[in-house]
Amino acid sequence: MERFLIVDDHPLFREALRSAIMAAHPAAEIVEATGMDEALALAGMPGAAFDLALLDLSMPGTTGFDGILQFRSRFPRLPLVVVSGLDDPRIVREALAYGVSGFVPKASGKAELVAAIRTVMAGGLHAPPDAPGAPPQAIPEDDRERLVERLKTLTPAQFRVLQMIRQGLLNKQIAYELQVGETTVKAHVSEILRKLGVISRTQAVIEASRIDFERITLEPGDDRQA
């Protein structure tokens, strides 16, 4: 029996994904999560053994491609299909470059969702028709690979601290949110800086921001860059 994990914070869309999965694999077992932390916990449970995870890119507590990278780091053999309202071809191409097996815009119909699930479950790759025509990536391939490898060395706790640093939280605030001592947070920050090869929190934020959607969709000369 195939086992699927749905990760989306909208009940109606979780139902749509469930319907598509059942159309592709009527006997499937389906587990749902409303956020990335819950999804990672479910995927890490003993005996979880999911065959495919379908996830949204934009959910509370997730920034840019953080969710993909966390899954890729902790469950490298689990195929991922992104189902997202963010359908810019550059975001699609970047998501595929980070190792997802499929990308389906939320505006797509049920037939495309079913086709994507079947393709990926058969070992293939599914992408929207316009993805191959996307512009070249802003991050050179070698740089992207180095960044991903560095981020993958972070423990789940360190990744969470990095997310909070990117949100502008101070060590005291992070300690409160995680219910740990400030000394523990400082230790995490030191390890984050070491693993990312930077010497300050600001540099860590700049390095990690390279996986944000805004960096991909802002073209040179765009007024929003001013």
PDB file of C-alpha atoms in Angstrom:
ATOM      1  CA  MET A   1       0.000   0.000   0.000  1.00  0.00           C
ATOM      2  CA  GLU A   2       1.408   3.388  -1.023  1.00  0.00           C
ATOM      3  CA  ARG A   3       1.690   6.030   1.688  1.00  0.00           C
ATOM      4  CA  PHE A   4       1.424   9.739   0.919  1.00  0.00           C
ATOM      5  CA  LEU A   5       2.103  12.828   3.016  1.00  0.00           C
ATOM      6  CA  ILE A   6       0.172  16.024   2.252  1.00  0.00           C
ATOM      7  CA  VAL A   7       1.633  19.264   3.651  1.00  0.00           C
ATOM      8  CA  ASP A   8      -0.609  22.311   3.226  1.00  0.00           C
ATOM      9  CA  ASP A   9      -2.214  24.756   5.655  1.00  0.00           C
ATOM     10  CA  HIS A  10      -5.463  25.140   3.670  1.00  0.00           C
ATOM     11  CA  PRO A  11      -8.118  22.481   4.423  1.00  0.00           C
ATOM     12  CA  LEU A  12      -9.845  22.808   1.050  1.00  0.00           C
ATOM     13  CA  PHE A  13      -6.636  22.292  -0.854  1.00  0.00           C
ATOM     14  CA  ARG A  14      -5.629  19.360   1.313  1.00  0.00           C
ATOM     15  CA  GLU A  15      -8.943  17.825   0.279  1.00  0.00           C
ATOM     16  CA  ALA A  16      -8.161  18.524  -3.386  1.00  0.00           C
ATOM     17  CA  LEU A  17      -4.784  16.816  -3.026  1.00  0.00           C
ATOM     18  CA  ARG A  18      -6.370  13.884  -1.246  1.00  0.00           C
ATOM     19  CA  SER A  19      -8.864  13.513  -4.120  1.00  0.00           C
ATOM     20  CA  ALA A  20      -6.064  13.554  -6.706  1.00  0.00           C
ATOM     21  CA  ILE A  21      -4.069  10.950  -4.793  1.00  0.00           C
ATOM     22  CA  MET A  22      -7.081   8.672  -4.516  1.00  0.00           C
ATOM     23  CA  ALA A  23      -7.687   9.006  -8.260  1.00  0.00           C
ATOM     24  CA  ALA A  24      -4.101   7.942  -8.968  1.00  0.00           C
ATOM     25  CA  HIS A  25      -3.818   5.321  -6.190  1.00  0.00           C
ATOM     26  CA  PRO A  26      -7.267   4.326  -4.848  1.00  0.00           C
ATOM     27  CA  ALA A  27      -5.848   2.120  -2.079  1.00  0.00           C
ATOM     28  CA  ALA A  28      -3.355   4.701  -0.815  1.00  0.00           C
ATOM     29  CA  GLU A  29      -2.884   5.634   2.829  1.00  0.00           C
ATOM     30  CA  ILE A  30      -2.807   9.400   3.242  1.00  0.00           C
ATOM     31  CA  VAL A  31      -1.451  11.427   6.158  1.00  0.00           C
ATOM     32  CA  GLU A  32      -1.943  15.194   6.396  1.00  0.00           C
ATOM     33  CA  ALA A  33       0.121  17.956   8.021  1.00  0.00           C
ATOM     34  CA  THR A  34      -0.736  21.630   8.289  1.00  0.00           C
ATOM     35  CA  GLY A  35       2.832  22.919   8.644  1.00  0.00           C
ATOM     36  CA  MET A  36       6.450  22.048   8.006  1.00  0.00           C
ATOM     37  CA  ASP A  37       7.384  21.182  11.587  1.00  0.00           C
ATOM     38  CA  GLU A  38       4.454  18.764  11.845  1.00  0.00           C
ATOM     39  CA  ALA A  39       5.318  17.260   8.459  1.00  0.00           C
ATOM     40  CA  LEU A  40       8.957  16.681   9.373  1.00  0.00           C
ATOM     41  CA  ALA A  41       7.902  15.095  12.660  1.00  0.00           C
ATOM     42  CA  LEU A  42       5.496  12.757  10.868  1.00  0.00           C
ATOM     43  CA  ALA A  43       8.080  11.806   8.253  1.00  0.00           C
ATOM     44  CA  GLY A  44      10.598  11.069  11.000  1.00  0.00           C
ATOM     45  CA  MET A  45       8.373   8.748  13.001  1.00  0.00           C
ATOM     46  CA  PRO A  46       9.525   5.118  13.219  1.00  0.00           C
ATOM     47  CA  GLY A  47       8.051   3.122  10.372  1.00  0.00           C
ATOM     48  CA  ALA A  48       6.704   6.198   8.562  1.00  0.00           C
ATOM     49  CA  ALA A  49       8.118   5.146   5.166  1.00  0.00           C
ATOM     50  CA  PHE A  50       6.193   7.563   2.956  1.00  0.00           C
ATOM     51  CA  ASP A  51       6.367   6.966  -0.790  1.00  0.00           C
ATOM     52  CA  LEU A  52       5.688  10.586  -1.753  1.00  0.00           C
ATOM     53  CA  ALA A  53       5.200  13.967  -0.081  1.00  0.00           C
ATOM     54  CA  LEU A  54       3.188  16.786  -1.646  1.00  0.00           C
ATOM     55  CA  LEU A  55       3.888  20.182  -0.144  1.00  0.00           C
ATOM     56  CA  ASP A  56       3.160  23.852  -0.537  1.00  0.00           C
ATOM     57  CA  LEU A  57       6.065  26.294  -0.578  1.00  0.00           C
ATOM     58  CA  SER A  58       4.306  29.088   1.299  1.00  0.00           C
ATOM     59  CA  MET A  59       3.205  28.140   4.803  1.00  0.00           C
ATOM     60  CA  PRO A  60       3.555  29.707   8.253  1.00  0.00           C
ATOM     61  CA  GLY A  61       7.041  29.141   9.634  1.00  0.00           C
ATOM     62  CA  THR A  62       8.574  28.504   6.211  1.00  0.00           C
ATOM     63  CA  THR A  63      10.698  30.952   4.232  1.00  0.00           C
ATOM     64  CA  GLY A  64      11.654  30.507   0.600  1.00  0.00           C
ATOM     65  CA  PHE A  65      12.862  27.007  -0.163  1.00  0.00           C
ATOM     66  CA  ASP A  66      13.511  26.180   3.515  1.00  0.00           C
ATOM     67  CA  GLY A  67      10.911  23.413   3.527  1.00  0.00           C
ATOM     68  CA  ILE A  68      12.403  21.661   0.511  1.00  0.00           C
ATOM     69  CA  LEU A  69      15.899  21.857   1.952  1.00  0.00           C
ATOM     70  CA  GLN A  70      14.810  20.463   5.302  1.00  0.00           C
ATOM     71  CA  PHE A  71      13.122  17.501   3.641  1.00  0.00           C
ATOM     72  CA  ARG A  72      16.057  16.944   1.289  1.00  0.00           C
ATOM     73  CA  SER A  73      18.477  17.046   4.213  1.00  0.00           C
ATOM     74  CA  ARG A  74      16.584  14.721   6.556  1.00  0.00           C
ATOM     75  CA  PHE A  75      14.829  12.430   4.069  1.00  0.00           C
ATOM     76  CA  PRO A  76      16.918  12.468   0.882  1.00  0.00           C
ATOM     77  CA  ARG A  77      15.176   9.424  -0.610  1.00  0.00           C
ATOM     78  CA  LEU A  78      11.630  10.745  -0.183  1.00  0.00           C
ATOM     79  CA  PRO A  79      10.296  12.104  -3.516  1.00  0.00           C
ATOM     80  CA  LEU A  80       8.744  15.562  -3.233  1.00  0.00           C
ATOM     81  CA  VAL A  81       6.082  17.188  -5.380  1.00  0.00           C
ATOM     82  CA  VAL A  82       5.571  20.913  -4.859  1.00  0.00           C
ATOM     83  CA  VAL A  83       1.983  22.119  -5.339  1.00  0.00           C
ATOM     84  CA  SER A  84       2.144  25.883  -5.076  1.00  0.00           C
ATOM     85  CA  GLY A  85       0.373  29.106  -5.928  1.00  0.00           C
ATOM     86  CA  LEU A  86       3.798  30.500  -6.826  1.00  0.00           C
ATOM     87  CA  ASP A  87       4.063  29.509 -10.477  1.00  0.00           C
ATOM     88  CA  ASP A  88       6.728  31.885 -11.785  1.00  0.00           C
ATOM     89  CA  PRO A  89       8.862  29.762 -14.176  1.00  0.00           C
ATOM     90  CA  ARG A  90      12.007  30.855 -12.352  1.00  0.00           C
ATOM     91  CA  ILE A  91      10.666  29.565  -9.027  1.00  0.00           C
ATOM     92  CA  VAL A  92       9.665  26.304 -10.720  1.00  0.00           C
ATOM     93  CA  ARG A  93      13.140  25.878 -12.192  1.00  0.00           C
ATOM     94  CA  GLU A  94      14.814  26.691  -8.878  1.00  0.00           C
ATOM     95  CA  ALA A  95      12.611  24.232  -6.965  1.00  0.00           C
ATOM     96  CA  LEU A  96      13.531  21.498  -9.432  1.00  0.00           C
ATOM     97  CA  ALA A  97      17.194  22.428  -9.037  1.00  0.00           C
ATOM     98  CA  TYR A  98      16.860  21.893  -5.282  1.00  0.00           C
ATOM     99  CA  GLY A  99      15.827  18.308  -5.892  1.00  0.00           C
ATOM    100  CA  VAL A 100      12.029  18.083  -6.039  1.00  0.00           C
ATOM    101  CA  SER A 101      10.583  15.453  -8.365  1.00  0.00           C
ATOM    102  CA  GLY A 102       7.613  17.482  -9.507  1.00  0.00           C
ATOM    103  CA  PHE A 103       6.046  20.937  -9.508  1.00  0.00           C
ATOM    104  CA  VAL A 104       2.334  21.593 -10.075  1.00  0.00           C
ATOM    105  CA  PRO A 105       0.834  25.118  -9.946  1.00  0.00           C
ATOM    106  CA  LYS A 106      -2.248  25.311  -7.730  1.00  0.00           C
ATOM    107  CA  ALA A 107      -4.154  26.759 -10.664  1.00  0.00           C
ATOM    108  CA  SER A 108      -3.810  23.410 -12.444  1.00  0.00           C
ATOM    109  CA  GLY A 109      -6.741  21.048 -12.745  1.00  0.00           C
ATOM    110  CA  LYS A 110      -7.136  17.701 -11.063  1.00  0.00           C
ATOM    111  CA  ALA A 111      -5.985  15.874 -14.202  1.00  0.00           C
ATOM    112  CA  GLU A 112      -2.538  17.469 -14.027  1.00  0.00           C
ATOM    113  CA  LEU A 113      -2.235  16.679 -10.315  1.00  0.00           C
ATOM    114  CA  VAL A 114      -3.096  13.052 -10.993  1.00  0.00           C
ATOM    115  CA  ALA A 115      -0.633  12.921 -13.884  1.00  0.00           C
ATOM    116  CA  ALA A 116       2.135  14.416 -11.739  1.00  0.00           C
ATOM    117  CA  ILE A 117       1.547  11.901  -8.952  1.00  0.00           C
ATOM    118  CA  ARG A 118       1.599   8.989 -11.376  1.00  0.00           C
ATOM    119  CA  THR A 119       4.715  10.249 -13.151  1.00  0.00           C
ATOM    120  CA  VAL A 120       6.717  10.758  -9.965  1.00  0.00           C
ATOM    121  CA  MET A 121       5.558   7.482  -8.431  1.00  0.00           C
ATOM    122  CA  ALA A 122       6.815   5.785 -11.600  1.00  0.00           C
ATOM    123  CA  GLY A 123      10.238   7.367 -11.092  1.00  0.00           C
ATOM    124  CA  GLY A 124       9.809  10.270 -13.495  1.00  0.00           C
ATOM    125  CA  LEU A 125       9.977  14.058 -13.247  1.00  0.00           C
ATOM    126  CA  HIS A 126       6.958  16.320 -13.694  1.00  0.00           C
ATOM    127  CA  ALA A 127       7.208  20.039 -14.463  1.00  0.00           C
ATOM    128  CA  PRO A 128       4.861  22.624 -16.044  1.00  0.00           C
ATOM    129  CA  PRO A 129       5.272  22.967 -19.832  1.00  0.00           C
ATOM    130  CA  ASP A 130       6.812  26.440 -19.550  1.00  0.00           C
ATOM    131  CA  ALA A 131       9.513  25.434 -17.024  1.00  0.00           C
ATOM    132  CA  PRO A 132      12.200  24.590 -19.635  1.00  0.00           C
ATOM    133  CA  GLY A 133      11.933  28.132 -20.999  1.00  0.00           C
ATOM    134  CA  ALA A 134      12.704  29.785 -17.675  1.00  0.00           C
ATOM    135  CA  PRO A 135      15.627  32.228 -17.549  1.00  0.00           C
ATOM    136  CA  PRO A 136      19.021  31.001 -16.311  1.00  0.00           C
ATOM    137  CA  GLN A 137      19.370  30.879 -12.551  1.00  0.00           C
ATOM    138  CA  ALA A 138      20.774  33.837 -10.653  1.00  0.00           C
ATOM    139  CA  ILE A 139      22.918  31.492  -8.557  1.00  0.00           C
ATOM    140  CA  PRO A 140      25.536  29.566 -10.561  1.00  0.00           C
ATOM    141  CA  GLU A 141      25.123  25.803 -10.262  1.00  0.00           C
ATOM    142  CA  ASP A 142      28.358  25.286  -8.289  1.00  0.00           C
ATOM    143  CA  ASP A 143      27.422  28.043  -5.822  1.00  0.00           C
ATOM    144  CA  ARG A 144      23.936  26.602  -5.352  1.00  0.00           C
ATOM    145  CA  GLU A 145      25.336  23.151  -4.649  1.00  0.00           C
ATOM    146  CA  ARG A 146      27.789  24.538  -2.094  1.00  0.00           C
ATOM    147  CA  LEU A 147      25.020  26.521  -0.385  1.00  0.00           C
ATOM    148  CA  VAL A 148      22.715  23.507  -0.255  1.00  0.00           C
ATOM    149  CA  GLU A 149      25.467  21.276   1.115  1.00  0.00           C
ATOM    150  CA  ARG A 150      26.237  23.813   3.861  1.00  0.00           C
ATOM    151  CA  LEU A 151      22.583  24.187   4.811  1.00  0.00           C
ATOM    152  CA  LYS A 152      22.178  20.414   4.889  1.00  0.00           C
ATOM    153  CA  THR A 153      24.838  20.170   7.614  1.00  0.00           C
ATOM    154  CA  LEU A 154      22.622  22.150  10.007  1.00  0.00           C
ATOM    155  CA  THR A 155      20.741  20.142  12.594  1.00  0.00           C
ATOM    156  CA  PRO A 156      16.951  20.664  12.783  1.00  0.00           C
ATOM    157  CA  ALA A 157      17.438  22.908  15.823  1.00  0.00           C
ATOM    158  CA  GLN A 158      20.111  24.956  14.055  1.00  0.00           C
ATOM    159  CA  PHE A 159      17.918  25.309  10.987  1.00  0.00           C
ATOM    160  CA  ARG A 160      15.085  26.586  13.176  1.00  0.00           C
ATOM    161  CA  VAL A 161      17.402  29.115  14.853  1.00  0.00           C
ATOM    162  CA  LEU A 162      18.606  30.290  11.428  1.00  0.00           C
ATOM    163  CA  GLN A 163      14.999  30.830  10.365  1.00  0.00           C
ATOM    164  CA  MET A 164      14.398  32.955  13.452  1.00  0.00           C
ATOM    165  CA  ILE A 165      17.586  34.948  12.845  1.00  0.00           C
ATOM    166  CA  ARG A 166      16.294  35.675   9.361  1.00  0.00           C
ATOM    167  CA  GLN A 167      13.075  36.952  10.945  1.00  0.00           C
ATOM    168  CA  GLY A 168      15.132  39.453  12.949  1.00  0.00           C
ATOM    169  CA  LEU A 169      14.747  37.800  16.362  1.00  0.00           C
ATOM    170  CA  LEU A 170      17.413  38.339  19.017  1.00  0.00           C
ATOM    171  CA  ASN A 171      18.962  35.490  21.011  1.00  0.00           C
ATOM    172  CA  LYS A 172      16.720  36.236  24.003  1.00  0.00           C
ATOM    173  CA  GLN A 173      13.616  36.096  21.805  1.00  0.00           C
ATOM    174  CA  ILE A 174      14.748  32.885  20.140  1.00  0.00           C
ATOM    175  CA  ALA A 175      15.400  31.309  23.529  1.00  0.00           C
ATOM    176  CA  TYR A 176      11.877  32.246  24.627  1.00  0.00           C
ATOM    177  CA  GLU A 177      10.283  30.854  21.458  1.00  0.00           C
ATOM    178  CA  LEU A 178      12.201  27.575  21.647  1.00  0.00           C
ATOM    179  CA  GLN A 179      11.975  27.354  25.442  1.00  0.00           C
ATOM    180  CA  VAL A 180      15.713  26.848  25.850  1.00  0.00           C
ATOM    181  CA  GLY A 181      18.450  28.796  27.568  1.00  0.00           C
ATOM    182  CA  GLU A 182      20.098  31.755  25.886  1.00  0.00           C
ATOM    183  CA  THR A 183      23.442  29.955  26.177  1.00  0.00           C
ATOM    184  CA  THR A 184      22.035  27.143  24.052  1.00  0.00           C
ATOM    185  CA  VAL A 185      20.935  29.621  21.415  1.00  0.00           C
ATOM    186  CA  LYS A 186      24.392  31.237  21.372  1.00  0.00           C
ATOM    187  CA  ALA A 187      25.935  27.803  20.844  1.00  0.00           C
ATOM    188  CA  HIS A 188      23.570  27.154  17.931  1.00  0.00           C
ATOM    189  CA  VAL A 189      24.398  30.521  16.384  1.00  0.00           C
ATOM    190  CA  SER A 190      28.129  29.842  16.630  1.00  0.00           C
ATOM    191  CA  GLU A 191      27.695  26.487  14.886  1.00  0.00           C
ATOM    192  CA  ILE A 192      25.518  28.068  12.194  1.00  0.00           C
ATOM    193  CA  LEU A 193      28.182  30.665  11.441  1.00  0.00           C
ATOM    194  CA  ARG A 194      30.882  27.996  11.330  1.00  0.00           C
ATOM    195  CA  LYS A 195      28.936  25.670   9.045  1.00  0.00           C
ATOM    196  CA  LEU A 196      27.942  28.454   6.653  1.00  0.00           C
ATOM    197  CA  GLY A 197      31.494  29.792   6.576  1.00  0.00           C
ATOM    198  CA  VAL A 198      30.571  33.304   7.721  1.00  0.00           C
ATOM    199  CA  ILE A 199      31.605  35.458  10.672  1.00  0.00           C
ATOM    200  CA  SER A 200      28.442  37.393  11.549  1.00  0.00           C
ATOM    201  CA  ARG A 201      24.675  36.987  11.877  1.00  0.00           C
ATOM    202  CA  THR A 202      24.217  39.499   9.048  1.00  0.00           C
ATOM    203  CA  GLN A 203      26.372  37.427   6.715  1.00  0.00           C
ATOM    204  CA  ALA A 204      24.448  34.302   7.700  1.00  0.00           C
ATOM    205  CA  VAL A 205      21.174  36.036   6.803  1.00  0.00           C
ATOM    206  CA  ILE A 206      22.593  37.194   3.466  1.00  0.00           C
ATOM    207  CA  GLU A 207      23.845  33.698   2.650  1.00  0.00           C
ATOM    208  CA  ALA A 208      20.553  32.031   3.580  1.00  0.00           C
ATOM    209  CA  SER A 209      18.489  34.674   1.755  1.00  0.00           C
ATOM    210  CA  ARG A 210      19.856  33.338  -1.513  1.00  0.00           C
ATOM    211  CA  ILE A 211      17.160  30.644  -1.360  1.00  0.00           C
ATOM    212  CA  ASP A 212      14.334  33.201  -1.092  1.00  0.00           C
ATOM    213  CA  PHE A 213      11.726  33.686  -3.822  1.00  0.00           C
ATOM    214  CA  GLU A 214      12.347  37.443  -3.973  1.00  0.00           C
ATOM    215  CA  ARG A 215      15.960  36.906  -5.029  1.00  0.00           C
ATOM    216  CA  ILE A 216      14.765  34.773  -7.936  1.00  0.00           C
ATOM    217  CA  THR A 217      11.886  36.924  -9.180  1.00  0.00           C
ATOM    218  CA  LEU A 218      13.561  40.338  -8.943  1.00  0.00           C
ATOM    219  CA  GLU A 219      15.129  41.087 -12.298  1.00  0.00           C
ATOM    220  CA  PRO A 220      18.125  43.446 -12.707  1.00  0.00           C
ATOM    221  CA  GLY A 221      16.781  46.991 -12.785  1.00  0.00           C
ATOM    222  CA  ASP A 222      13.536  46.114 -11.068  1.00  0.00           C
ATOM    223  CA  ASP A 223      12.332  49.163  -9.118  1.00  0.00           C
ATOM    224  CA  ARG A 224      11.816  47.010  -6.022  1.00  0.00           C
ATOM    225  CA  GLN A 225      15.588  46.528  -5.797  1.00  0.00           C
ATOM    226  CA  ALA A 226      16.128  50.253  -5.226  1.00  0.00           C
TER     227      ALA A 226
END
